PDB file of C-alpha atoms in Angstrom:
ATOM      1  CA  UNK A   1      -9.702  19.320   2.352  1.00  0.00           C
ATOM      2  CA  UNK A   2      -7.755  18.554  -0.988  1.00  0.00           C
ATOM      3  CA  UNK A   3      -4.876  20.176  -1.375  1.00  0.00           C
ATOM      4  CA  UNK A   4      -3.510  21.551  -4.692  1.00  0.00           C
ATOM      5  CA  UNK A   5      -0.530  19.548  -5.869  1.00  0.00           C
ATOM      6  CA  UNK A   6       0.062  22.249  -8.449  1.00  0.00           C
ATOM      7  CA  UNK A   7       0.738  24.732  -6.080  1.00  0.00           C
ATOM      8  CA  UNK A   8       4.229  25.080  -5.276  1.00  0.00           C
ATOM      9  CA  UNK A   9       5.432  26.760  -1.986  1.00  0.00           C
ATOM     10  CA  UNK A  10       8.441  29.229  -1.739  1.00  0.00           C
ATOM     11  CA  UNK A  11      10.187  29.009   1.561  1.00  0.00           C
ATOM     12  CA  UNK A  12      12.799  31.843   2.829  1.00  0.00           C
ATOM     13  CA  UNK A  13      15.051  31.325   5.373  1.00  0.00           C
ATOM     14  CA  UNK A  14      18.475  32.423   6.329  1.00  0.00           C
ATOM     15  CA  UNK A  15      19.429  29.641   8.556  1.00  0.00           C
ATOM     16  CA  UNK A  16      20.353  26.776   6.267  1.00  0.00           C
ATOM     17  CA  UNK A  17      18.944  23.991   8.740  1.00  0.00           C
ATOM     18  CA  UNK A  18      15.415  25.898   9.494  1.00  0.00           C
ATOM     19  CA  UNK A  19      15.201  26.060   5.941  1.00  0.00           C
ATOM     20  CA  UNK A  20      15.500  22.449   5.372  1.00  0.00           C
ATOM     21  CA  UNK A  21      13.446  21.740   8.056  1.00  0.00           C
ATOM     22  CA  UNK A  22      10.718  23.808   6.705  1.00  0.00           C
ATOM     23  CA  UNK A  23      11.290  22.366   3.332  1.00  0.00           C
ATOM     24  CA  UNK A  24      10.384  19.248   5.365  1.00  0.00           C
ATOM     25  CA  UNK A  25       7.024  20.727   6.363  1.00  0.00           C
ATOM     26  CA  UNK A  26       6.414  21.537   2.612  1.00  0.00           C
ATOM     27  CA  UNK A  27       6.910  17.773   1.550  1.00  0.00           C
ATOM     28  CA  UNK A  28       4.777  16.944   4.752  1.00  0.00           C
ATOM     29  CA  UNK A  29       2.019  18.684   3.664  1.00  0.00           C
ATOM     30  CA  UNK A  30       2.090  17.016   0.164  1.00  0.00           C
ATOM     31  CA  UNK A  31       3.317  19.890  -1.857  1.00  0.00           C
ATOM     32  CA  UNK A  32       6.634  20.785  -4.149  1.00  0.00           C
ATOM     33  CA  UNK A  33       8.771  23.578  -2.734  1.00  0.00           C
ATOM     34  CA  UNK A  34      11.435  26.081  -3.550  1.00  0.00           C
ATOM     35  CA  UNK A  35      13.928  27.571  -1.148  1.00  0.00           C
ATOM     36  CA  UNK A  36      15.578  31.300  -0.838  1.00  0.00           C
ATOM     37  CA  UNK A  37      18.247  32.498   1.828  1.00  0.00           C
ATOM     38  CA  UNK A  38      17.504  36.158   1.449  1.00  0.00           C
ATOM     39  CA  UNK A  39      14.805  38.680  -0.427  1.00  0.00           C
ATOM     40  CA  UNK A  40      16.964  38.962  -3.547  1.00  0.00           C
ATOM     41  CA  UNK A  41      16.805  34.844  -4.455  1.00  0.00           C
ATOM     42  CA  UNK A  42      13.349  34.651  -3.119  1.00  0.00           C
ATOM     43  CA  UNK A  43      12.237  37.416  -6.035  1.00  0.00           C
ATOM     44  CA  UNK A  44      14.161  35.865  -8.647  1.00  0.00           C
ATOM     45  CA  UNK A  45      12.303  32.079  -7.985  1.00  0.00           C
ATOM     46  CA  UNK A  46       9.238  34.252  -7.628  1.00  0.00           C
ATOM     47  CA  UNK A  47       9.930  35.220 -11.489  1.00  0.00           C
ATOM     48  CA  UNK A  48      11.103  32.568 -12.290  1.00  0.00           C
ATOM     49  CA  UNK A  49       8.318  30.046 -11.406  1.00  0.00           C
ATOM     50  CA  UNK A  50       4.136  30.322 -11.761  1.00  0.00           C
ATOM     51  CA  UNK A  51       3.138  27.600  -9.787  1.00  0.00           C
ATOM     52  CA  UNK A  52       4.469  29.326  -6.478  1.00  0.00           C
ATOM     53  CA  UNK A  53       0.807  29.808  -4.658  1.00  0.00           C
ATOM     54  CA  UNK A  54       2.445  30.370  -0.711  1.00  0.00           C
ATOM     55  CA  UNK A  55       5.398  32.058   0.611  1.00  0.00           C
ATOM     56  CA  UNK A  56       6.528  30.917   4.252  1.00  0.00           C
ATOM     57  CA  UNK A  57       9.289  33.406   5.081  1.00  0.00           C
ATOM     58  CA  UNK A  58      10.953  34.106   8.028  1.00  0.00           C
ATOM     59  CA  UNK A  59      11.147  38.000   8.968  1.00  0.00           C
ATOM     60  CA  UNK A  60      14.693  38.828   9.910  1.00  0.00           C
ATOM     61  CA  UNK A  61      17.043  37.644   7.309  1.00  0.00           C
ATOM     62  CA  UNK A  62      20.589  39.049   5.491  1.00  0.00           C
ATOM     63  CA  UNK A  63      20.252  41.371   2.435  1.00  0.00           C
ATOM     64  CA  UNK A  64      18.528  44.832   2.093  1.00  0.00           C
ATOM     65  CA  UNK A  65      14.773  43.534   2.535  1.00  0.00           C
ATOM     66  CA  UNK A  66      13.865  41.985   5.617  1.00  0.00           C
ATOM     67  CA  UNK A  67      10.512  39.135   5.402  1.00  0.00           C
ATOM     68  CA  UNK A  68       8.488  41.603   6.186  1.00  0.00           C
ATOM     69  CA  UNK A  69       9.653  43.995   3.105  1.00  0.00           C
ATOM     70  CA  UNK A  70       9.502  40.929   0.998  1.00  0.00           C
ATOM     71  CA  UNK A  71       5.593  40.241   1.623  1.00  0.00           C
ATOM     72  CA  UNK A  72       4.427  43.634   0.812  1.00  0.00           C
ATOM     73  CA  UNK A  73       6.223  43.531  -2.725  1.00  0.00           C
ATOM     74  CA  UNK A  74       4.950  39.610  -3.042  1.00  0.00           C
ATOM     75  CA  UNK A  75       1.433  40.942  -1.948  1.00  0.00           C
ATOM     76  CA  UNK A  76       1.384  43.872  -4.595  1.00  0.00           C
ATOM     77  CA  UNK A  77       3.530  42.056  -7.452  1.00  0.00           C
ATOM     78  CA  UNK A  78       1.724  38.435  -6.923  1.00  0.00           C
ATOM     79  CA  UNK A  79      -1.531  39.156  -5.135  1.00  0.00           C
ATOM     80  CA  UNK A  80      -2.660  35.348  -5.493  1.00  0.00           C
ATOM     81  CA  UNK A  81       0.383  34.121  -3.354  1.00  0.00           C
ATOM     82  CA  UNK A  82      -0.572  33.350   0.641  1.00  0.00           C
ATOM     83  CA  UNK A  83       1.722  34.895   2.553  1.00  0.00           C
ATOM     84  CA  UNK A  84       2.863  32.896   6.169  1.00  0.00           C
ATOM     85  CA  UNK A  85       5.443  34.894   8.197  1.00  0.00           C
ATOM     86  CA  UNK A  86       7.278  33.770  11.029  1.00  0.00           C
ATOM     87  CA  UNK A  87       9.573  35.191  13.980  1.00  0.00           C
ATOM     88  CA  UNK A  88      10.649  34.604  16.673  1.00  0.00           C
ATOM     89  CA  UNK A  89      10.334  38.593  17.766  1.00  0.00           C
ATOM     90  CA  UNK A  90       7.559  38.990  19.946  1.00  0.00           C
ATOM     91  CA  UNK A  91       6.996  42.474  18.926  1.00  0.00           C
ATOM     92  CA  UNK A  92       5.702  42.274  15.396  1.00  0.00           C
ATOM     93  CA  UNK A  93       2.541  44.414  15.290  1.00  0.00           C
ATOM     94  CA  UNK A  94      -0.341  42.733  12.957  1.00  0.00           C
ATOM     95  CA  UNK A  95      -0.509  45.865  10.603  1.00  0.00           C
ATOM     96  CA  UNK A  96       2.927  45.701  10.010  1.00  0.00           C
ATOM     97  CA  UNK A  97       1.711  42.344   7.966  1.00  0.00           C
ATOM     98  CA  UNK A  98       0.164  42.565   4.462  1.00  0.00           C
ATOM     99  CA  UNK A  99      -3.535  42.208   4.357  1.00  0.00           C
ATOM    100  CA  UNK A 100      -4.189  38.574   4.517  1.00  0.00           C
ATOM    101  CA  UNK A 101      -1.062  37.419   5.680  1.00  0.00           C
ATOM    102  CA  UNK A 102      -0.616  35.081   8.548  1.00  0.00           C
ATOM    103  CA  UNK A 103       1.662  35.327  11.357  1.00  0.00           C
ATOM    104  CA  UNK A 104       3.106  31.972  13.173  1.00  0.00           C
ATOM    105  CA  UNK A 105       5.247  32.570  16.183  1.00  0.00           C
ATOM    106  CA  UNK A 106       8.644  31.016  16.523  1.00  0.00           C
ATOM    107  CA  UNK A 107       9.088  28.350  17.954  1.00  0.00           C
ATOM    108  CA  UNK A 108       6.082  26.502  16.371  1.00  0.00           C
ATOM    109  CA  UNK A 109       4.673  22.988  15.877  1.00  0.00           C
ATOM    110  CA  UNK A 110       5.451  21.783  12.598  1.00  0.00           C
ATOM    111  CA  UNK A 111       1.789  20.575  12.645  1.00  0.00           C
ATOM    112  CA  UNK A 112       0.847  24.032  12.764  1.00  0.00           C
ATOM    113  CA  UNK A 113       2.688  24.974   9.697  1.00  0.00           C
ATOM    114  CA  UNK A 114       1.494  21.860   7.914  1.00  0.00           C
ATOM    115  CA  UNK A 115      -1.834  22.774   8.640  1.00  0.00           C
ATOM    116  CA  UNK A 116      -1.345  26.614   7.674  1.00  0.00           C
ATOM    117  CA  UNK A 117       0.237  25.095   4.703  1.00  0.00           C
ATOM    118  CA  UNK A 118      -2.968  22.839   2.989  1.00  0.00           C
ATOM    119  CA  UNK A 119      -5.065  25.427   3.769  1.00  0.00           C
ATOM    120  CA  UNK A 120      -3.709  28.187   1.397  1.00  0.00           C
ATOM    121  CA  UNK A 121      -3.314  25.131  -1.032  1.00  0.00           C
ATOM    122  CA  UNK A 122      -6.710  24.390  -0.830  1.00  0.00           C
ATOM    123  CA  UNK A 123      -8.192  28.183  -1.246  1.00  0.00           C
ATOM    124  CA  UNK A 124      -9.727  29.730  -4.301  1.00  0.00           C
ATOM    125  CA  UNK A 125      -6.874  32.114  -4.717  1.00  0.00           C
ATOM    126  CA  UNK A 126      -4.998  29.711  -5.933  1.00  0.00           C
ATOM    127  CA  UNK A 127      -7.629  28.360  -8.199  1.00  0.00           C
ATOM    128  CA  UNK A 128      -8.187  31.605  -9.153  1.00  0.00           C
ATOM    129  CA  UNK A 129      -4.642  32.405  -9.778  1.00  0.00           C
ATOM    130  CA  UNK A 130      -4.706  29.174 -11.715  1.00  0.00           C
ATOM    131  CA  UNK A 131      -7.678  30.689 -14.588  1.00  0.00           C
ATOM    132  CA  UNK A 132      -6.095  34.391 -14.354  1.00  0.00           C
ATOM    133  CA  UNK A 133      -2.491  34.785 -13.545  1.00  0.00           C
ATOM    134  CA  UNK A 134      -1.515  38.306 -12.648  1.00  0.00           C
ATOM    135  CA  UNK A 135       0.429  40.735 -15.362  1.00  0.00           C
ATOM    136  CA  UNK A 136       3.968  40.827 -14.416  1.00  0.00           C
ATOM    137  CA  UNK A 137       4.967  43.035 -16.782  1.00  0.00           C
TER     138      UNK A 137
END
C-alpha cells in the first residue's frame, strides 16, 4: 500500500493529551497533520488548507457542533475528505454517521488507527481530490 505523503490529516480533539497522542498516530502512519480542539478551529484549518484528505475527530467535544455535526458539513462541503470518528459512547447508531465514514470505538489500538489512517491515504478519493478539488465557493 503507498500512502500519499501529500495528504494531510486533520485531527479534532478536545482533550489536549488524546490529541497529541493522535497527532502521534498521524506521524506514525507517515503523514503531516493538523490539530483542532472544537468544530469552529477544525472548519477554519479545513479552509484554510487543501491538502487535508482525512478527518479523525472525536464525537463529543466543547462548542456548538459536536464530531458528529462536524462530519456531515465536512462530508457535504469537502466530499473528498475520509471521515474516521471515534467515541467512547457505545450508543452511536451507524446512520447517525455520514455515508462512508468510519467509526472506531474508544478505547482503540493505535495500530488500528494507523491502519485506518494509510488506507484513506492510499484511496482514489484523494487522488481524485488531487486532479479536481471541490468548489468552495
Amino acid at each position: 500500500m503507498i500512502v500519499s505523503d501529500a495528504c494531510g490529516v486533520l485531527v479534532v480533539e478536545a482533550d489536549p493529551f488524546l490529541r497529541l497522542a493522535a497527532m502521534g498516530l498521524v506521524e506514525d502512519a507517515g503523514l503531516s497533520g493538523y490539530a483542532a480542539a472544537h468544530s469552529a478551529k477544525a472548519c477554519t484549518v479545513l479552509t484554510s488548507n487543501n491538502d487535508i484528505g482525512i478527518m479523525f475527530t472525536n464525537i463529543e467535544m466543547p462548542g456548538s457542533l459536536n464530531g458528529l455535526e462536524l462530519s456531515k458539513i465536512v462530508r457535504r462541503r469537502w466530499p473528498h475528505i475520509a471521515i474516521i470518528v471515534a467515541s467512547g459512547a457505545s450508543n452511536v447508531a451507524a446512520n447517525s454517521l455520514p455515508t462512508g465514514t468510519t467509526f472506531i470505538a474508544k478505547p482503540y489500538l493505535p495500530e488500528t488507527v494507523i491502519a485506518f489512517l494509510k488506507e484513506a491515504a492510499s484511496s482514489d478519493r484523494w487522488d481524485a481530490a488531487q486532479l479536481d478539488p471541490p468548489n468552495h465557493a
